Short mmCIF file of C-alpha atoms in Angstrom, two decimals:
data_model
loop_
_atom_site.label_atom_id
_atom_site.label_comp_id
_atom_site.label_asym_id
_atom_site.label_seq_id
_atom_site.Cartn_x
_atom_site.Cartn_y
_atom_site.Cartn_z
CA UNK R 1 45.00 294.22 384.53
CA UNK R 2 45.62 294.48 380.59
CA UNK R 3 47.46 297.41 379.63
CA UNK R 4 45.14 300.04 377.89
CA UNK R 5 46.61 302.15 374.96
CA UNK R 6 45.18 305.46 373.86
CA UNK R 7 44.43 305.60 370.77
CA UNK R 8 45.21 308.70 367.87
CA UNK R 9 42.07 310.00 368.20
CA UNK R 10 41.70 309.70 371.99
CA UNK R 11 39.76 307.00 372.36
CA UNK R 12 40.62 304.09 374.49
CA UNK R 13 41.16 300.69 372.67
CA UNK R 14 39.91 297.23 374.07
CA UNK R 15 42.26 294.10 374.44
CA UNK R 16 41.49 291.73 372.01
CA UNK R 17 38.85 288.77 372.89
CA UNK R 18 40.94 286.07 371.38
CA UNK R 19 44.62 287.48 372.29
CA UNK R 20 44.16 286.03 376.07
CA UNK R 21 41.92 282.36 375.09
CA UNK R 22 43.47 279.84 373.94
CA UNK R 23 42.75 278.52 370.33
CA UNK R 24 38.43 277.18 370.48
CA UNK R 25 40.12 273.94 368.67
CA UNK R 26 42.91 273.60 370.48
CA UNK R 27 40.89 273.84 373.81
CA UNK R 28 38.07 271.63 372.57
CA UNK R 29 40.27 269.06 371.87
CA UNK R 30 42.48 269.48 375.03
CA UNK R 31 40.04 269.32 377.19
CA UNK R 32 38.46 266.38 375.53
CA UNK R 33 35.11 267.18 374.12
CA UNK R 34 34.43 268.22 370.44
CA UNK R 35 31.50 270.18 369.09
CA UNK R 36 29.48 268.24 366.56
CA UNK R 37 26.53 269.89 363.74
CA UNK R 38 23.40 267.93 363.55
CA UNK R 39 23.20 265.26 361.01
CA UNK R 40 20.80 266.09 357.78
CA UNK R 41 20.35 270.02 359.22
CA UNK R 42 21.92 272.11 356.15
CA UNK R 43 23.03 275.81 356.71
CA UNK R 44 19.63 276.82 355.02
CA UNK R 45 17.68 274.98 357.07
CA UNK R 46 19.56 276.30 360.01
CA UNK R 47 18.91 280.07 358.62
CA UNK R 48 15.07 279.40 357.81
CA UNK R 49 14.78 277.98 361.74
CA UNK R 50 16.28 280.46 363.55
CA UNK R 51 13.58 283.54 362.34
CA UNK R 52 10.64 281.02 363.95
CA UNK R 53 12.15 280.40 367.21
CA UNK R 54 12.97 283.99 367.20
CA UNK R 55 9.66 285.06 366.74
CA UNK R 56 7.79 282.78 369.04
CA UNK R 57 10.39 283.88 371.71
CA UNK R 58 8.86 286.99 370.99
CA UNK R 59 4.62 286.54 371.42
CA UNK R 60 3.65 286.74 374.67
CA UNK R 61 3.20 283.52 376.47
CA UNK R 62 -0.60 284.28 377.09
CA UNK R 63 -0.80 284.88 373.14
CA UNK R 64 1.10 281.98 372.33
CA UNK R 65 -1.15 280.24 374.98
CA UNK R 66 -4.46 281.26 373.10
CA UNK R 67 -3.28 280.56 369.79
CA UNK R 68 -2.65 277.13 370.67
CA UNK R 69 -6.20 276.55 372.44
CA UNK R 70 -7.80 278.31 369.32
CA UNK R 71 -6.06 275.81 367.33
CA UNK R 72 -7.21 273.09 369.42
CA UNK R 73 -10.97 274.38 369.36
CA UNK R 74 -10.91 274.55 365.36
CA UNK R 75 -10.08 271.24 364.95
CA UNK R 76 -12.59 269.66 367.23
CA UNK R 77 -15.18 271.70 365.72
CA UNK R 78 -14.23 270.87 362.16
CA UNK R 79 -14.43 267.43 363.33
CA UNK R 80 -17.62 267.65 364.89
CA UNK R 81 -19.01 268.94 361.70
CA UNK R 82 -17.27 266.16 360.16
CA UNK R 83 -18.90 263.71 361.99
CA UNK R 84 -22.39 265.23 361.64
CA UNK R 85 -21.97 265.63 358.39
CA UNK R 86 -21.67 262.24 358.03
CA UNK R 87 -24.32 261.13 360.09
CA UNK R 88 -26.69 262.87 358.09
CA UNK R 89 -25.75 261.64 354.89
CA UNK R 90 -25.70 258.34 356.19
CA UNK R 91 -29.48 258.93 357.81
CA UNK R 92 -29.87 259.56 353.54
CA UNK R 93 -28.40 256.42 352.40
CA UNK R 94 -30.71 254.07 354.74
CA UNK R 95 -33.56 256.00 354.16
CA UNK R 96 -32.99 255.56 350.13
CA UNK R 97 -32.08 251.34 351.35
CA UNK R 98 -35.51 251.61 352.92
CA UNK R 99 -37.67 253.19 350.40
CA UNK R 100 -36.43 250.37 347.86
CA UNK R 101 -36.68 247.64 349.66
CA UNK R 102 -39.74 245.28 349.49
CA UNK R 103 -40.83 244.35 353.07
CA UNK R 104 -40.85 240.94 354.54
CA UNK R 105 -42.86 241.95 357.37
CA UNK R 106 -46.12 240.08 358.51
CA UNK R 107 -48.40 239.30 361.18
CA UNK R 108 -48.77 236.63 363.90
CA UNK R 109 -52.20 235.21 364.00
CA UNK R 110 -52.70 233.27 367.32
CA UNK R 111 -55.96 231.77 366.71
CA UNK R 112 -54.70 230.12 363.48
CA UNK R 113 -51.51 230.05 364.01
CA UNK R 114 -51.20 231.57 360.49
CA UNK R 115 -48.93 234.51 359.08
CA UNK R 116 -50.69 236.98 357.03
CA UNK R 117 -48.79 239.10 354.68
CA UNK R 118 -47.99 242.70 355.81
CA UNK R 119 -50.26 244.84 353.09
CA UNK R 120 -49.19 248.36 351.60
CA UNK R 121 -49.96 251.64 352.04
CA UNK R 122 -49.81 251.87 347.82
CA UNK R 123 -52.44 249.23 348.23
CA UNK R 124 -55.80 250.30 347.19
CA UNK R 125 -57.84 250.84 351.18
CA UNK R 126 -59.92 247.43 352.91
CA UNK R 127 -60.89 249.57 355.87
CA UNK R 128 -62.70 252.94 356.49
CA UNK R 129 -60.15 253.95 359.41
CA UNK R 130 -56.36 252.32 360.69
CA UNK R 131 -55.11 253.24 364.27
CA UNK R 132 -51.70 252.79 364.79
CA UNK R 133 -50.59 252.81 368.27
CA UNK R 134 -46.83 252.56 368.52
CA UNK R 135 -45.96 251.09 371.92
CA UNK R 136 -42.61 250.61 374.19
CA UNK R 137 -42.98 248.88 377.28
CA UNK R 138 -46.50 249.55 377.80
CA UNK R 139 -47.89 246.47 379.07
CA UNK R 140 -49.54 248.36 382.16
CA UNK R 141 -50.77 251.54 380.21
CA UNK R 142 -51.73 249.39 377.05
CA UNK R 143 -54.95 247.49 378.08
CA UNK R 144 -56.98 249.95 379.63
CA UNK R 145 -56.22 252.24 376.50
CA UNK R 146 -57.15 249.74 374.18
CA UNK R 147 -60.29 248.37 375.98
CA UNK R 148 -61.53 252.51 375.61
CA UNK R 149 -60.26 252.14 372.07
CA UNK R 150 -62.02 249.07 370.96
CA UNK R 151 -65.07 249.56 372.87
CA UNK R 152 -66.01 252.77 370.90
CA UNK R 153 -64.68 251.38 367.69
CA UNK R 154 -67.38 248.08 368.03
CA UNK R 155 -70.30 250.37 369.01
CA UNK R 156 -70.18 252.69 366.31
CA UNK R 157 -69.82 249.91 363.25
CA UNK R 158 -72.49 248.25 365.01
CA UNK R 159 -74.43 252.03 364.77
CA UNK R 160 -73.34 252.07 361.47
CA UNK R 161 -72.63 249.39 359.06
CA UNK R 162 -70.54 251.40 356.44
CA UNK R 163 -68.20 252.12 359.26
CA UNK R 164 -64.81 249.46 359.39
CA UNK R 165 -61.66 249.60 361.42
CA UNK R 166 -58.16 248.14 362.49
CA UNK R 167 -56.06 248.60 365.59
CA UNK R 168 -52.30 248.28 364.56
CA UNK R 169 -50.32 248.02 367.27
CA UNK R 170 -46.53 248.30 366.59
CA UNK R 171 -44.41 246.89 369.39
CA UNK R 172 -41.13 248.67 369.31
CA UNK R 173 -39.14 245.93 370.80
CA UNK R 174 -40.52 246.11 374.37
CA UNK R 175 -38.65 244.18 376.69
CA UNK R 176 -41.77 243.65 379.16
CA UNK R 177 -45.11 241.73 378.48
CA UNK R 178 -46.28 244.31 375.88
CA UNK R 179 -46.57 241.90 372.92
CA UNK R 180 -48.44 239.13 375.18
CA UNK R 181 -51.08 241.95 376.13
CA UNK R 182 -51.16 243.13 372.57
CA UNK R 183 -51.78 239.15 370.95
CA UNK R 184 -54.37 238.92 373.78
CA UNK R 185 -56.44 241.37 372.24
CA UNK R 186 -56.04 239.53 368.91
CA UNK R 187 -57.36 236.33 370.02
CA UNK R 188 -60.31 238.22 371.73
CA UNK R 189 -61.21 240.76 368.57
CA UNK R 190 -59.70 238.56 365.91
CA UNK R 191 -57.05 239.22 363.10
CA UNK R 192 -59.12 241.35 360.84
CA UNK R 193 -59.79 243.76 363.44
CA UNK R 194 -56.40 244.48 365.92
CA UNK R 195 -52.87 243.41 364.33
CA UNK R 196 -49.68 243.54 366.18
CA UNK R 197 -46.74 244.50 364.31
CA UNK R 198 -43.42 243.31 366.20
CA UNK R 199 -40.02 245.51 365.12
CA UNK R 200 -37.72 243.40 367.15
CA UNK R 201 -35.72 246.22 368.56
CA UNK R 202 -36.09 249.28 370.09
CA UNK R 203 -36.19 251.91 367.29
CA UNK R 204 -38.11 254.75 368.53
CA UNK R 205 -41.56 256.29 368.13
CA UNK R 206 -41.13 258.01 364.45
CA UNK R 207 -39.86 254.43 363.07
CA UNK R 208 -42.67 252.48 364.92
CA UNK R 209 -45.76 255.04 363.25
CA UNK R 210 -43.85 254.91 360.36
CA UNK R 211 -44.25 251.36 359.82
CA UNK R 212 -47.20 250.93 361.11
CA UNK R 213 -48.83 253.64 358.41
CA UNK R 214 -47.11 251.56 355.56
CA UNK R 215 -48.59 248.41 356.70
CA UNK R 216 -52.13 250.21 357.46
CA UNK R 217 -55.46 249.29 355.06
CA UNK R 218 -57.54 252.83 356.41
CA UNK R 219 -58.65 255.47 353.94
CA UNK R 220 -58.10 257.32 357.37
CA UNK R 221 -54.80 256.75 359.51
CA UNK R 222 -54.75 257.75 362.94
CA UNK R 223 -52.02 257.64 364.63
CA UNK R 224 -52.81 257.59 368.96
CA UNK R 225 -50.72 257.29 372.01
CA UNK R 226 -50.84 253.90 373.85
CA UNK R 227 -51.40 255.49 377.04
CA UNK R 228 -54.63 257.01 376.17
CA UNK R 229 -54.14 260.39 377.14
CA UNK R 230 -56.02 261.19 374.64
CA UNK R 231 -59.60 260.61 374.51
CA UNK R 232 -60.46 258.18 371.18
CA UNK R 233 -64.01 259.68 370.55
CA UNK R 234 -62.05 262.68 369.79
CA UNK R 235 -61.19 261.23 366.51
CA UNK R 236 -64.66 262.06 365.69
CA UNK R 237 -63.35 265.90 365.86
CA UNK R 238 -60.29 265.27 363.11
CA UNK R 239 -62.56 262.99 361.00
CA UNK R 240 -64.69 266.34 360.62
CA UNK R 241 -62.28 268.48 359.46
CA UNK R 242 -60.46 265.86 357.36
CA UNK R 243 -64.50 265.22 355.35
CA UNK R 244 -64.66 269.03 355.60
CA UNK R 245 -61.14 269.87 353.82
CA UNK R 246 -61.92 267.08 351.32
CA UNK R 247 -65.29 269.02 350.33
CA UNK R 248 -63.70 272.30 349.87
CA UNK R 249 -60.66 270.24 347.69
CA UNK R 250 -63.03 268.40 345.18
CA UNK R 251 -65.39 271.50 344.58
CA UNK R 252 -62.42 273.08 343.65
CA UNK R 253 -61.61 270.51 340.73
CA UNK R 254 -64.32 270.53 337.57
CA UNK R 255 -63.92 267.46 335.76
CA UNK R 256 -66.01 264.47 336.04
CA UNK R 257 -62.90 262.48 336.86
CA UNK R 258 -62.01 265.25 339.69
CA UNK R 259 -65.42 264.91 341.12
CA UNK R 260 -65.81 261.15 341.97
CA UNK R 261 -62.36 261.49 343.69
CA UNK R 262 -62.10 259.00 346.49
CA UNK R 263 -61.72 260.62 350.24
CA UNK R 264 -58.37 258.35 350.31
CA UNK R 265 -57.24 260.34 347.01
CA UNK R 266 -57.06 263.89 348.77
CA UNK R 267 -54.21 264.82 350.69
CA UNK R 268 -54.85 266.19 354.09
CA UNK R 269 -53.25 265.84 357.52
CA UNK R 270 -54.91 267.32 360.66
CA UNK R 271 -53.20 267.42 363.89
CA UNK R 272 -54.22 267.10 367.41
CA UNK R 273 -53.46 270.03 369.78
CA UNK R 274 -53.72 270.83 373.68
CA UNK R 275 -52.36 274.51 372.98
CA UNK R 276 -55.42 275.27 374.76
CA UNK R 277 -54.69 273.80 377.33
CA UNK R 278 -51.37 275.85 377.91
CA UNK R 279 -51.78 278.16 380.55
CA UNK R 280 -53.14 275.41 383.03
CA UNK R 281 -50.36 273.56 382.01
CA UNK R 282 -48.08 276.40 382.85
CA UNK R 283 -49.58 276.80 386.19
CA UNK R 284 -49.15 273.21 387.32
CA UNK R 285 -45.30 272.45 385.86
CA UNK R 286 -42.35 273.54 387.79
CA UNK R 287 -40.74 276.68 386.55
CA UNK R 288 -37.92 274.85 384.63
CA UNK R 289 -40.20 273.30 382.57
CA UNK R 290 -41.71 275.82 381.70
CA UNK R 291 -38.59 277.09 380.75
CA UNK R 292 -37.50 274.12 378.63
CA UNK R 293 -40.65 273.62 376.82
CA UNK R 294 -40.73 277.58 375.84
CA UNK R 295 -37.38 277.02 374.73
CA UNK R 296 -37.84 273.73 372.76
CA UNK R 297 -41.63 275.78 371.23
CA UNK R 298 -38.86 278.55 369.91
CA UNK R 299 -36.63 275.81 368.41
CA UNK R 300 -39.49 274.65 366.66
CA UNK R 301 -40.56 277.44 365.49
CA UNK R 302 -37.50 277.93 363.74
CA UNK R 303 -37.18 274.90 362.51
CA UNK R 304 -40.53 274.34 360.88
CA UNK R 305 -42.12 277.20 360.94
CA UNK R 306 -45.63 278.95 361.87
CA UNK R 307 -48.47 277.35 361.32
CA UNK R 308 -49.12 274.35 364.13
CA UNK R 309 -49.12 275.21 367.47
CA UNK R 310 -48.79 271.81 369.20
CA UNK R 311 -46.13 269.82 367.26
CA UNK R 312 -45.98 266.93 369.76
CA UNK R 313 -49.49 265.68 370.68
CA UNK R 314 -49.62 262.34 369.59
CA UNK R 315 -52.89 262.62 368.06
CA UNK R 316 -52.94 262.90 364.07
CA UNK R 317 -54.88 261.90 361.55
CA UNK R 318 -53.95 261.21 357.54
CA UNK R 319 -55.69 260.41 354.75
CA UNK R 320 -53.99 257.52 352.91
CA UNK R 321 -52.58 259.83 349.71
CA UNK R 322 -50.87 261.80 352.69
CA UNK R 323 -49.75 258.77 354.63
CA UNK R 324 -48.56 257.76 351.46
CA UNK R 325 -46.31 260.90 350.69
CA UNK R 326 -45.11 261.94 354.51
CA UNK R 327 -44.25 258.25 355.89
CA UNK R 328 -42.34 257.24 352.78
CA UNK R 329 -40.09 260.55 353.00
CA UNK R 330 -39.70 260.54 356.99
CA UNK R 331 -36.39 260.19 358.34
CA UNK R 332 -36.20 260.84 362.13
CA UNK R 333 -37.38 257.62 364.05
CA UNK R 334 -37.72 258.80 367.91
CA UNK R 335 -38.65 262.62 369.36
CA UNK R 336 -39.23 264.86 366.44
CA UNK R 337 -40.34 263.27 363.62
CA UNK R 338 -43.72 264.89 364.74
CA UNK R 339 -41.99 268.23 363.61
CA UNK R 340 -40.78 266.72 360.44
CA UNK R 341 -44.50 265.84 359.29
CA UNK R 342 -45.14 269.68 359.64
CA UNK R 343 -41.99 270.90 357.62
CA UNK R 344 -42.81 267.83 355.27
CA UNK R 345 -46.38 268.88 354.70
CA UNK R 346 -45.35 272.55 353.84
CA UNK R 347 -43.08 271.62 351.39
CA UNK R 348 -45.57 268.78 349.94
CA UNK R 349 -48.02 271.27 349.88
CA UNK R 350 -50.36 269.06 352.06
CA UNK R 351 -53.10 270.90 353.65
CA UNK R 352 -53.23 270.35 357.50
CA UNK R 353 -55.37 271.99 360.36
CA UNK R 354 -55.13 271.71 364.27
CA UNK R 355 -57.89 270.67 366.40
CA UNK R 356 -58.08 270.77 369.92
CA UNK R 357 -58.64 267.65 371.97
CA UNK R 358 -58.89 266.36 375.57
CA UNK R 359 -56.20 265.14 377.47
CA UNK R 360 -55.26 263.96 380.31
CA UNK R 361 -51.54 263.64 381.16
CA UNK R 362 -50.80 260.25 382.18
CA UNK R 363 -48.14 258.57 384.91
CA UNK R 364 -45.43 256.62 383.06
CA UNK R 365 -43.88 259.40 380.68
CA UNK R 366 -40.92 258.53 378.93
CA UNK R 367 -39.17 261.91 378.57
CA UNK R 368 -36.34 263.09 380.13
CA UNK R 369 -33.74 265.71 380.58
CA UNK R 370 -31.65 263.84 377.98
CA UNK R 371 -34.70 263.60 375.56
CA UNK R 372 -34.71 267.34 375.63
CA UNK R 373 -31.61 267.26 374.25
CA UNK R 374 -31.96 264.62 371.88
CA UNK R 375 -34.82 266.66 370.47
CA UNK R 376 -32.95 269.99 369.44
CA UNK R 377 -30.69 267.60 367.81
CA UNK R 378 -33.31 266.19 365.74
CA UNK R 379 -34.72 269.52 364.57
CA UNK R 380 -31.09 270.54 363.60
CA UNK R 381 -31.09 267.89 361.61
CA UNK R 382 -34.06 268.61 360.19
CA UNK R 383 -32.75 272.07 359.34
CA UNK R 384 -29.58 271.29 357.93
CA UNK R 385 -30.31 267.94 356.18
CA UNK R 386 -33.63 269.65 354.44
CA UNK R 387 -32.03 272.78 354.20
CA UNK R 388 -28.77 271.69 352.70
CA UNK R 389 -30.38 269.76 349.96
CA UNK R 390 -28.83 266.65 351.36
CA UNK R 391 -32.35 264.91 351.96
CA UNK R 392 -34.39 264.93 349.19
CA UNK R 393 -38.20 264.72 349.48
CA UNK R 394 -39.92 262.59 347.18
CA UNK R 395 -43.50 264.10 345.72
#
């Protein structure tokens, strides 16, 4: 045991470290290893690296542990904006491709074998009244709708003389026996009368009314669900209101011009609506539902606004000025483009009214749990690409 000297003040004094080890060179290189710095690390760099270290050894590792999932979160939400961002602005760029491009489109006639030019909705009107029925693999739904359809459409311009039509159907690139049920019409009612519009591919029910109203020759558009849920004399209902609105709008206007006004001229969009017929539907629908559709009512509400209660009946009728306005500035092309016509008719300034009709739900439907989904993703859209500026809407 080292020898331990007291020292003058009475304190004990402790051996020196270095007085018993050898020399730390000597040793290293005796016992054949030698201590080497890290290439390219300077002194300062050494210095600046030892605080960090020494403060992460301090956090906690549950803070630590948080900071790095926060970290992680942050960036997969900035790029999820990123990438919605995008796709919204990109949703803008076709839509601007679209609006200044001159269509190609036509239609097959299979009597004469003959294409006849797709007309315009800028065009001056042929026809007192267009129905556009978009359709996706309907070929089982379709003929019984359109039999209904046609049937009242020949009996009252036979009734009355002044009274012409078309039936546009727009075949959203079925992938059944849709289009062969559609031109079978045509050959039986002729060319002038039913017109099928093929899009090739599936593009979804906004994109398939859509171009089916710009390639329409009605004063009156009415747009109607190939399934027929709805009954077509109700059309009779909308027509009403649409004469009635028109009445109140010209004896608003005094000059002579004003007054001769064309019902095709006047802007006015009235929508279907089976909000009456929400409490049956309530008690027949399973309780989850319910629950979505309350949800996807508030979501709406939010998004567009008061005003119509039944945003998705697919029973609406335009005059061509409003056609003309709405269906050149729509963007959305599947679930909710019904709830853009609303928020686009506000901020038009288009008048529109809801009716109530008949209907009759229908086997077949093509929504699902993921079209739920699809749909509040739409109306965010709506909000933010509206809202944002990042749309524009063309008066």
């Amino acid at each position: 045991m080292p020898n331990v000297e007291p020292s003058r003040a009475g304190s004990v004094t402790l051996p020196s470290a270095r007085a018993d080890l050898p020399n730390s060179r000597t040793h290293a290189k005796s016992s054949g290893w030698t201590r080497h710095r890290p290439s390219g690390l300077g002194t300062a760099t050494m210095a600046a690296a030892w605080p960090l270290s020494a403060v992460a050894g301090l956090l906690p590792a549950s803070l630590s542990l948080t900071l790095l999932l926060a970290t992680l979160v942050s960036i997969l939400v900035l790029g999820a904006a990123a990438v919605f961002f995008e796709h919204i602005r990109k949703i803008g760029c076709m839509h601007s491709l679209e609006r200044s491009a001159v269509s190609d489109a036509f239609f097959e006639d299979p009597n004469s074998l003959k294409k006849v030019p797709c007309p315009s909705v800028f065009d001056p009107p042929e026809k007192y009244i267009s129905l556009i029925v978009p359709a996706y693999n309907e070929e089982h739904r379709l003929p019984e709708a359109l039999r209904e359809t046609l049937n009242y459409l020949k009996r009252r311009s036979t009734a009355d003389k002044s009274f012409s039509y078309e039936v546009l159907i727009v075949d959203d690139g079925s992938t059944d026996r849709t289009s062969k049920v559609a031109f079978g019409f045509v050959k039986q009612h002729k060319i002038d009368n039913v017109r099928v519009l093929l899009l090739g591919r599936n593009h979804g029910k906004g994109e398939a009314v859509r171009k089916g109203m710009l390639h329409s020759r009605g004063e009156l558009l009415l747009m109607l669900d190939a399934d027929g849920a709805t009954k077509v004399t109700d059309l009779e209902k909308l027509e009403a209101q649409v004469h009635a609105l028109a009445k109140k709008a010209k004896s608003r206007l005094e000059t002579s011009t004003s007054s001769s006004q064309n019902l095709s001229d006047v802007e006015i969009a009235v929508f279907g609506s089976r909000a009456h017929l929400e409490k049956q539907a309530l008690a027949t629908r399973k309780w989850y539902r319910n629950f979505l559709m309350k949800g996807f009512h508030l979501v709406v509400l939010l998004t567009a606004g008061p005003g119509i209660k039944d945003t998705q009946c697919g029973f609406k009728m335009f005059t061509r000025a409003a056609a003309r306005k709405l269906f050149t500035n729509i963007r959305l092309k599947r679930w909710c483009f019904d709830v853009e016509l609303v928020y686009l008719c506000k901020c038009l300034r288009i008048p529109m009214v809801e009716v109530s009709v008949n209907w009759t739900e229908i086997p077949g439907s093509k929504v699902r749990m993921t079209s739920i989904i699809h749909m509040v993703f739409e109306l965010l859209l709506i909000k933010v690409g509206y809202g944002l500026g990042i749309w524009k809407i063309y008066s």
